[in-house]
Tab-separated table of C-alpha atoms and ligand atoms in Angstrom:
chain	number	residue	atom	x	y	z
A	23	UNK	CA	120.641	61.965	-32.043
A	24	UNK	CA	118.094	63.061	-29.715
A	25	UNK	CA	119.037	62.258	-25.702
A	26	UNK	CA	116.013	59.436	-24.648
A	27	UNK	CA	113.617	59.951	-21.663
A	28	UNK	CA	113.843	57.773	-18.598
A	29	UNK	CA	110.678	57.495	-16.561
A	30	UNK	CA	110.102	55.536	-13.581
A	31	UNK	CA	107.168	53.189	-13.601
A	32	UNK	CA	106.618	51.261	-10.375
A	33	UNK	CA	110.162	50.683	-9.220
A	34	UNK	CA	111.783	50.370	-12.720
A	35	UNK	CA	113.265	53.435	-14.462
A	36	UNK	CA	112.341	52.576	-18.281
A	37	UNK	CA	113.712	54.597	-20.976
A	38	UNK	CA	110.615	56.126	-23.414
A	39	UNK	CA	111.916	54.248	-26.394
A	40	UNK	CA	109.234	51.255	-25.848
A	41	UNK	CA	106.192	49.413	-27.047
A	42	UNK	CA	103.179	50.289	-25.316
A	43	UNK	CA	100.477	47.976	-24.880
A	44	UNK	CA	96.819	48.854	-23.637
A	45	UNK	CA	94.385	46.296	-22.579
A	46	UNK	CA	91.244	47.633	-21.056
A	47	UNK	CA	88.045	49.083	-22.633
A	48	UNK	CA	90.235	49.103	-25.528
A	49	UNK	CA	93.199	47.350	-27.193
A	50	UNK	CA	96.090	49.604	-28.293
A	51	UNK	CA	99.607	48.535	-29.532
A	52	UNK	CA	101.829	51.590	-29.837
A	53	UNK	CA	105.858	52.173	-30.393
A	54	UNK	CA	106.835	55.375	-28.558
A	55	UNK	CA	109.913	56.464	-30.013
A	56	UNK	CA	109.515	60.260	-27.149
A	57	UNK	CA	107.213	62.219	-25.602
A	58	UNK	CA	104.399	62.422	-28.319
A	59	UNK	CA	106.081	60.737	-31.015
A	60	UNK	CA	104.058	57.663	-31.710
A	61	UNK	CA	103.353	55.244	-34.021
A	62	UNK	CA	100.019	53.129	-33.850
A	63	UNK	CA	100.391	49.165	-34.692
A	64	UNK	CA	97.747	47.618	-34.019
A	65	UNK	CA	94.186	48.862	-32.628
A	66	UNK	CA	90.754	47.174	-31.780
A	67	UNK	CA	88.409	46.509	-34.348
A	68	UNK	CA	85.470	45.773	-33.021
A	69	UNK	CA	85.314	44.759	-28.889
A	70	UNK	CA	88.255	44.780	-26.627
A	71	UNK	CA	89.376	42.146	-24.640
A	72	UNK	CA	88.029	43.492	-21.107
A	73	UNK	CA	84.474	43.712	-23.008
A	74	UNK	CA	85.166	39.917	-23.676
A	75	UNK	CA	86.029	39.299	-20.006
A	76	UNK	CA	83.146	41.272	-18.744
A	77	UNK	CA	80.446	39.696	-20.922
A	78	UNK	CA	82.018	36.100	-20.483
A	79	UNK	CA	81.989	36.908	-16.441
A	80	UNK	CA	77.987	38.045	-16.488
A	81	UNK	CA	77.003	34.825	-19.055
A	82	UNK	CA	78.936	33.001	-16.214
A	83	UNK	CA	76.524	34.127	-12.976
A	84	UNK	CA	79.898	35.405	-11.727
A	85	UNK	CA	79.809	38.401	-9.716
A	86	UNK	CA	80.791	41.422	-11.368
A	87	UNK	CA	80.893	43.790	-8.281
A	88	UNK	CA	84.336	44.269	-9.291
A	89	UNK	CA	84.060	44.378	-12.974
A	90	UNK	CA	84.302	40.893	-14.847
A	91	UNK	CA	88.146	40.438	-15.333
A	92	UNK	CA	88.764	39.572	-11.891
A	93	UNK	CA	85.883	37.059	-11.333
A	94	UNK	CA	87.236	35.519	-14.671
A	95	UNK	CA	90.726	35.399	-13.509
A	96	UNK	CA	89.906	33.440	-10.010
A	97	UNK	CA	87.737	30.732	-11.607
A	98	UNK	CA	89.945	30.481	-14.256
A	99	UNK	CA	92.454	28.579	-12.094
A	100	UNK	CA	89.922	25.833	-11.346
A	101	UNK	CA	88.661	24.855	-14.859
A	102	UNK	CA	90.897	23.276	-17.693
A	103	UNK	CA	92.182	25.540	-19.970
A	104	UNK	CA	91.708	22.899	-22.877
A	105	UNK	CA	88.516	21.874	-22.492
A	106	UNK	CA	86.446	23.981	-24.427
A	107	UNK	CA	87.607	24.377	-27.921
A	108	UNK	CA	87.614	28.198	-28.708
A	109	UNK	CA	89.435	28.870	-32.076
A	110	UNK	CA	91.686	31.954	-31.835
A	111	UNK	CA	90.491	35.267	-33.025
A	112	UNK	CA	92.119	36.986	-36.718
A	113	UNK	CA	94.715	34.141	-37.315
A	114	UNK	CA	94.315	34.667	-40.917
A	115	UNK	CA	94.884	38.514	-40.289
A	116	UNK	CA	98.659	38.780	-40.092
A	117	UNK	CA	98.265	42.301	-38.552
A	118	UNK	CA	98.589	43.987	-35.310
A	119	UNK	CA	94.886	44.336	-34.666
A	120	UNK	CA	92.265	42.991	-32.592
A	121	UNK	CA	88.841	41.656	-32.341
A	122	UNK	CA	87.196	39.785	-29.842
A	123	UNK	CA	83.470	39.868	-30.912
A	124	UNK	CA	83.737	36.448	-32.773
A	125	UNK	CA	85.290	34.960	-29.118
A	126	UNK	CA	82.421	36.328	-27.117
A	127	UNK	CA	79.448	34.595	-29.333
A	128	UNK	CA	81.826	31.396	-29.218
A	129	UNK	CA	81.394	31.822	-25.708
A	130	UNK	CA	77.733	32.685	-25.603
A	131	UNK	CA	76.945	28.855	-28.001
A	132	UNK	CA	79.212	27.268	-25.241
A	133	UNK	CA	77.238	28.443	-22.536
A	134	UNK	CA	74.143	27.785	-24.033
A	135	UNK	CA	75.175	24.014	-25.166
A	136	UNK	CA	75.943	23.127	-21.385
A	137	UNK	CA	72.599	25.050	-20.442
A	138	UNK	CA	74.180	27.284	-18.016
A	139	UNK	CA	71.928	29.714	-16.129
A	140	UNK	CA	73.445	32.771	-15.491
A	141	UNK	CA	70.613	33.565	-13.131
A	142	UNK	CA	71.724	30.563	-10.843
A	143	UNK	CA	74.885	32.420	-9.591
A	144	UNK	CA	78.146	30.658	-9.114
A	145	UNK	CA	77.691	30.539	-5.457
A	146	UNK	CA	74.623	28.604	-5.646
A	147	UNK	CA	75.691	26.413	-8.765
A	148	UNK	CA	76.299	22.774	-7.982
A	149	UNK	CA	79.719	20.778	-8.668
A	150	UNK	CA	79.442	19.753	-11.839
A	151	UNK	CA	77.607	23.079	-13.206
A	152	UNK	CA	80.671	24.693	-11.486
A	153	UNK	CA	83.099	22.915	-13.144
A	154	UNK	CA	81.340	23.438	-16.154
A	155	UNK	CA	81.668	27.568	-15.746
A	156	UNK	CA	85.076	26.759	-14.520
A	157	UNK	CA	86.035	25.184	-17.694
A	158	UNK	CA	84.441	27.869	-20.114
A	159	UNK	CA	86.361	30.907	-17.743
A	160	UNK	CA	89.862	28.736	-18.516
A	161	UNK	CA	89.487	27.640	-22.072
A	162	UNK	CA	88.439	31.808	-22.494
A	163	UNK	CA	91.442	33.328	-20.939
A	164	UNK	CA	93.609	30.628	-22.546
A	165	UNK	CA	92.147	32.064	-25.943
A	166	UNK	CA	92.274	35.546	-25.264
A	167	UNK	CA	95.153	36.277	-24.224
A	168	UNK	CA	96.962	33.797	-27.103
A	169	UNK	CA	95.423	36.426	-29.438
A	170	UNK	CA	96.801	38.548	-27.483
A	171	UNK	CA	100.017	36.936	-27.504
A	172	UNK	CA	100.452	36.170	-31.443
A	173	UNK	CA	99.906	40.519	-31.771
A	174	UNK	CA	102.309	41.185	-29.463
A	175	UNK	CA	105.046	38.706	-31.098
A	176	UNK	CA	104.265	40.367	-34.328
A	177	UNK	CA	104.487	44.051	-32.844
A	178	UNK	CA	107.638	43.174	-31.331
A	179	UNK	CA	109.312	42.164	-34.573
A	180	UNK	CA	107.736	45.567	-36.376
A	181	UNK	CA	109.241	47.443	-33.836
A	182	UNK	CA	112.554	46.192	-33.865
A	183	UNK	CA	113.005	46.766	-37.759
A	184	UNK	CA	112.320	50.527	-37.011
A	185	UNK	CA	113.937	51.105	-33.973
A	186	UNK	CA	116.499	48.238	-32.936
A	187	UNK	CA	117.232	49.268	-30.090
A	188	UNK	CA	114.155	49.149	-28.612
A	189	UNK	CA	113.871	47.095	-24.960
A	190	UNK	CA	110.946	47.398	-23.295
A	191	UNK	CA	107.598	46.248	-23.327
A	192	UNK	CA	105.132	48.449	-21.487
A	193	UNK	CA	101.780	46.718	-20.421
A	194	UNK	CA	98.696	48.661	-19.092
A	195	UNK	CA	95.324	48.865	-18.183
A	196	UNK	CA	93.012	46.849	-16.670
A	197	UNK	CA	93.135	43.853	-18.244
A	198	UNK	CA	97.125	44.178	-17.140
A	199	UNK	CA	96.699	43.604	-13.802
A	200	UNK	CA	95.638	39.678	-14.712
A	201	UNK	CA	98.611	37.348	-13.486
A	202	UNK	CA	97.938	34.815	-15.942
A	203	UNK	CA	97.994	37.799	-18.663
A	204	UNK	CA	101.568	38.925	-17.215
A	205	UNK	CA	102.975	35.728	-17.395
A	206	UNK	CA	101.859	34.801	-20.733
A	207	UNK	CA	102.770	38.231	-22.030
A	208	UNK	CA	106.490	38.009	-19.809
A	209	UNK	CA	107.201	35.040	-21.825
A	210	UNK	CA	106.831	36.469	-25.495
A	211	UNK	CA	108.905	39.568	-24.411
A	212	UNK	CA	111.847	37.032	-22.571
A	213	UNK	CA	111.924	34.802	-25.720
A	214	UNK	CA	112.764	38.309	-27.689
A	215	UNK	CA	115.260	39.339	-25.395
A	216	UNK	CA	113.312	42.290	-24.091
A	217	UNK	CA	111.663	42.811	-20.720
A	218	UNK	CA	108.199	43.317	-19.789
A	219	UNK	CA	107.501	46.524	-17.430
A	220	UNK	CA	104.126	46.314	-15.374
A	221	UNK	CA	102.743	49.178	-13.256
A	222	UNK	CA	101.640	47.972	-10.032
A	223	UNK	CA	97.766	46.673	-11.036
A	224	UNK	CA	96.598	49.513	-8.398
A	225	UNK	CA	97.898	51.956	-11.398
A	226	UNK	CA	96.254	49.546	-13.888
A	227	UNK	CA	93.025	51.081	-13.897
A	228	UNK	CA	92.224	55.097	-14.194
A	229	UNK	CA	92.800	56.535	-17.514
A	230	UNK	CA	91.746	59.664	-16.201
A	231	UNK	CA	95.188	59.656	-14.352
A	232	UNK	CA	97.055	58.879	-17.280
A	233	UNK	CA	95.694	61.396	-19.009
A	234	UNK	CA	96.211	64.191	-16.786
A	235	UNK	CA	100.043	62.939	-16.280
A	236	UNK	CA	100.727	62.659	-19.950
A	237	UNK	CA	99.618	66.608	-19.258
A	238	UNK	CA	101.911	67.291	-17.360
A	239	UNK	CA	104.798	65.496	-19.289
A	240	UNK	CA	103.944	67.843	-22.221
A	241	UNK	CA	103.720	70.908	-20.086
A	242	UNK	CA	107.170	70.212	-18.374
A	243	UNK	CA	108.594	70.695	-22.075
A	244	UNK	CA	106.574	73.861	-22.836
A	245	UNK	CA	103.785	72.323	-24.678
A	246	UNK	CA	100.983	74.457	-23.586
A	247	UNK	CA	98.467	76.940	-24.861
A	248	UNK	CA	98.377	80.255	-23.293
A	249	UNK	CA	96.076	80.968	-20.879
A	250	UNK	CA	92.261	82.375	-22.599
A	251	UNK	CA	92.555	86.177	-22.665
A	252	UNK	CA	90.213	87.422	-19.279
A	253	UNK	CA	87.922	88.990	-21.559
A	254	UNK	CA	87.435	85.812	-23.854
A	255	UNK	CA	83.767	86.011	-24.719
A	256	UNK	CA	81.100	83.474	-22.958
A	257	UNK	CA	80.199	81.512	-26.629
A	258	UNK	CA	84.101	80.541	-27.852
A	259	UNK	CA	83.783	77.709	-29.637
A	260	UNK	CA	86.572	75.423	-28.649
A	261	UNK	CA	87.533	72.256	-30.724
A	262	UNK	CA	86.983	69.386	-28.941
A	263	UNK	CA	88.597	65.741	-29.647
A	264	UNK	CA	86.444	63.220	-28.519
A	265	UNK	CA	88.925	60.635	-30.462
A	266	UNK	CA	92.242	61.784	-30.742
A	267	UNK	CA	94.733	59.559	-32.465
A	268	UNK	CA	97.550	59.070	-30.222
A	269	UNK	CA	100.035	58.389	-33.873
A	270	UNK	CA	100.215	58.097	-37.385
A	271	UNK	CA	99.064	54.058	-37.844
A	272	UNK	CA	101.599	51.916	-39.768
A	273	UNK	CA	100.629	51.144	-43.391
A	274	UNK	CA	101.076	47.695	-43.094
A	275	UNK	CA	99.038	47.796	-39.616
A	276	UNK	CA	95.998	48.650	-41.278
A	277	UNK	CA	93.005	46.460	-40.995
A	278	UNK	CA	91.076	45.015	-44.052
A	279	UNK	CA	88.546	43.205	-41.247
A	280	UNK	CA	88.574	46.995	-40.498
A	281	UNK	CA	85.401	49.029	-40.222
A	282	UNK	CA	86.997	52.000	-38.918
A	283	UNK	CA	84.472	55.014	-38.384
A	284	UNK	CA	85.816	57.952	-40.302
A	285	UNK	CA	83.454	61.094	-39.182
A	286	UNK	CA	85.864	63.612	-37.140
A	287	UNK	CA	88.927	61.919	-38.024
A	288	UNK	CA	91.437	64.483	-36.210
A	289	UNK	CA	95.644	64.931	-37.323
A	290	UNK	CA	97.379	62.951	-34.932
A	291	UNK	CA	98.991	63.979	-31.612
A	292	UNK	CA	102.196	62.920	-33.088
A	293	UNK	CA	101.124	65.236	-36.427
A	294	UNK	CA	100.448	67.813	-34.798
A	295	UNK	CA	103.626	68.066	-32.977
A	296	UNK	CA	105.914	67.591	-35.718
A	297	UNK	CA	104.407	70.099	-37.557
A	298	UNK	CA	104.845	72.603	-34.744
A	299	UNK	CA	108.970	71.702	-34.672
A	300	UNK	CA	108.982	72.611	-38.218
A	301	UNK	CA	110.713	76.242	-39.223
A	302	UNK	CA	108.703	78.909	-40.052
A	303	UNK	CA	109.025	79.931	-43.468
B	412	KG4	O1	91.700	50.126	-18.407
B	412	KG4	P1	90.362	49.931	-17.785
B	412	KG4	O2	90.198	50.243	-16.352
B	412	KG4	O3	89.246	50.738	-18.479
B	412	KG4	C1	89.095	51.256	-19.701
B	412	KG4	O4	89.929	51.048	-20.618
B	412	KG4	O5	88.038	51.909	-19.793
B	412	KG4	O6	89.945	48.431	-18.044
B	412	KG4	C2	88.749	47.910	-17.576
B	412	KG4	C3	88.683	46.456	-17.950
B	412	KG4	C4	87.380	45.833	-17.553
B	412	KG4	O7	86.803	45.259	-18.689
B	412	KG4	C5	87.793	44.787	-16.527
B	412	KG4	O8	87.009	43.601	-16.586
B	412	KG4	C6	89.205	44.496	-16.938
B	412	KG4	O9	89.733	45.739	-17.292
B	412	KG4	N1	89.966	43.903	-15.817
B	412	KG4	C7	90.492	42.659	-15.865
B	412	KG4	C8	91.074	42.427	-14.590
B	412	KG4	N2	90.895	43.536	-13.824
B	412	KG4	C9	90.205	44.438	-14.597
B	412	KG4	N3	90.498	41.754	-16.849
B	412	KG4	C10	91.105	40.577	-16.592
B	412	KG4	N4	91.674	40.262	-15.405
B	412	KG4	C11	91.691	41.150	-14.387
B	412	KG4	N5	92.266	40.811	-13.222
C-alpha cells in the first residue's frame, strides 16, 4: 500500500486521497488518488459557471470592477431565490459534466421579458427595477449552484466505489470563494459523511499559483527534466501543452452532450507518469 500525502490547506492538514472540485473559468471534478495520479469525472462542456455569473452580472447593470461573481453574490441576498423559474441545466445527463450555456440564454429571455436595461446601472435603477435584478441574481445562483450540487452528489458516490476511503472534498477557484456556494456545497459533502475543505477565498483565485506549486510538489519527488545542455541551439523546438489533461476521464463520465475538441489531444499527466514508474525492459 502506498503511504498517503498530507498537505495543509488553510489551517486543515488534508490527506491527498480527495475529490477535487474547480469552479472558475472552468468546471473540473477530479479524484486524486497522489501526487499526479488523477482521474477526471466530470468536465465543462460548453461555459463554466463563473462565465454564467459574469455574463448574468453585466446583463444585470451590476458592476463588474471586481469580476461578476461577487456583484452576483451581494444582490443575490436581496431577491427571492424562487421567483424566476430557471430549469436546471443536464438533468437528463446522469453524468459528472457541466454546461451552463442553456442557463445563461434563460437568463438573457428573463431579462429581456422584465425589460431590464443594463445601461441603467443598479445604482441608478429604481425599487421595483431593483427588485426585479434582485430576483433574477437569486433565482440564478439558486440554479447554478443546484447543478452544481446534483454533480457533486453523483461524483461523490463514483468516488467512493473506487476508493472508499476517500474523505475529503476539496473546493477551488473563484467561484469557491461564494458563501452561498460553500454552504450549499458543505451540505452535500455532510449528508455523505465527508467534509468539505475550502482555501481561504484570498487563495481562490490565481491559477498561476497553483500551477507553479503543483511544480514544486513534483520537483520535491524528483520529477524534473534536466537542465538544457549550455550549448542547446537557439531554434529547439520544445513541445508545448496548451491543454494538458490533468487524468485519464472515467468511461462512464464521458459526455454524449459532449463536443469535445480533439486537435492536440496530449497523454495525460497521470499517463505519462505511470508510464515512467514502469521497468525498463
Ligand atoms: O478561478 P478563477 O479566478 O479563474 C479562472 O478559472 O480563470 O475564477 C474566476 C471566476 C470569475 O468568473 C468570477 O466571476 C468568479 O470566479 N467569482 C465568483 C466569486 N468571486 C469570483 N463567482 C461567484 N461568487 C463569487 N464570490
Amino acid at each position: 500500500m502506498q503511504p498517503q500525502l498530507y498537505r495543509n490547506i488553510g489551517s486543515s492538514p488534508i490527506c491527498f486521497l480527495s475529490i477535487c472540485f474547480f469552479l472558475g473559468g472552468h468546471n473540473l471534478l477530479i479524484l486524486a488518488r497522489d501526487l499526479g495520479q488523477y482521474i477526471q469525472l466530470g468536465t465543462t462542456i460548453d461555459d463554466a459557471i463563473g462565465e454564467a455569473y459574469d455574463k448574468t452580472a453585466k446583463w444585470l447593470g451590476l458592476d463588474i470592477s471586481r469580476s461578476g461573481g461577487p456583484a452576483i453574490e451581494e444582490l443575490a441576498r436581496e431577491g427571492d431565490a424562487e421567483s424566476v423559474k430557471f430549469s436546471v441545466p443536464m438533468k437528463q445527463h446522469k453524468d459528472c459534466n457541466f454546461s451552463y450555456a442553456g442557463l445563461k440564454t434563460q437568463v438573457r429571455l428573463a431579462i429581456e421579458s422584465k425589460n431590464i436595461n443594463a445601461e441603467i446601472p443598479i445604482s441608478s435603477a429604481n425599487s421595483q427595477d431593483r427588485i426585479s435584478r434582485a430576483e433574477i441574481a437569486a433565482s440564478f445562483q439558486r440554479v447554478a449552484v443546484l447543478h452544481l450540487e446534483e454533480r457533486c452528489q453523483r461524483a461523490i458516490e463514483w468516488a467512493v466505489e473506487i476508493e472508499p476511503s476517500i474523505k475529503y472534498l476539496v473546493v477551488s477557484g473563484g467561484v469557491a470563494s461564494n458563501q452561498y456556494v460553500r454552504a450549499r456545497l458543505n451540505q452535500v459533502v455532510k449528508q455523505n459523511g465527508l467534509q468539505l475543505v475550502c482555501p481561504p477565498p484570498s487563495l481562490c483565485t490565481d491559477n498561476g499559483v497553483m500551477i507553479a506549486w503543483t511544480g514544486i510538489e513534483h520537483f520535491r519527488v524528483g520529477r524534473f527534466d534536466p537542465p538544457p545542455p549550455a550549448d542547446e541551439l537557439e531554434d529547439t523546438l520544445l513541445d508545448l501543452r496548451p491543454r494538458w489533461p490533468l487524468g485519464e476521464e472515467l468511461a462512464r463520465g464521458r459526455s454524449e452532450a459532449r463536443s469535445m475538441r480533439t486537435a492536440r489531444i496530449h497523454p495525460s499527466l497521470t499517463s505519462i507518469i505511470q508510464a515512467s514508474r514502469q521497468p525498463h525492459i
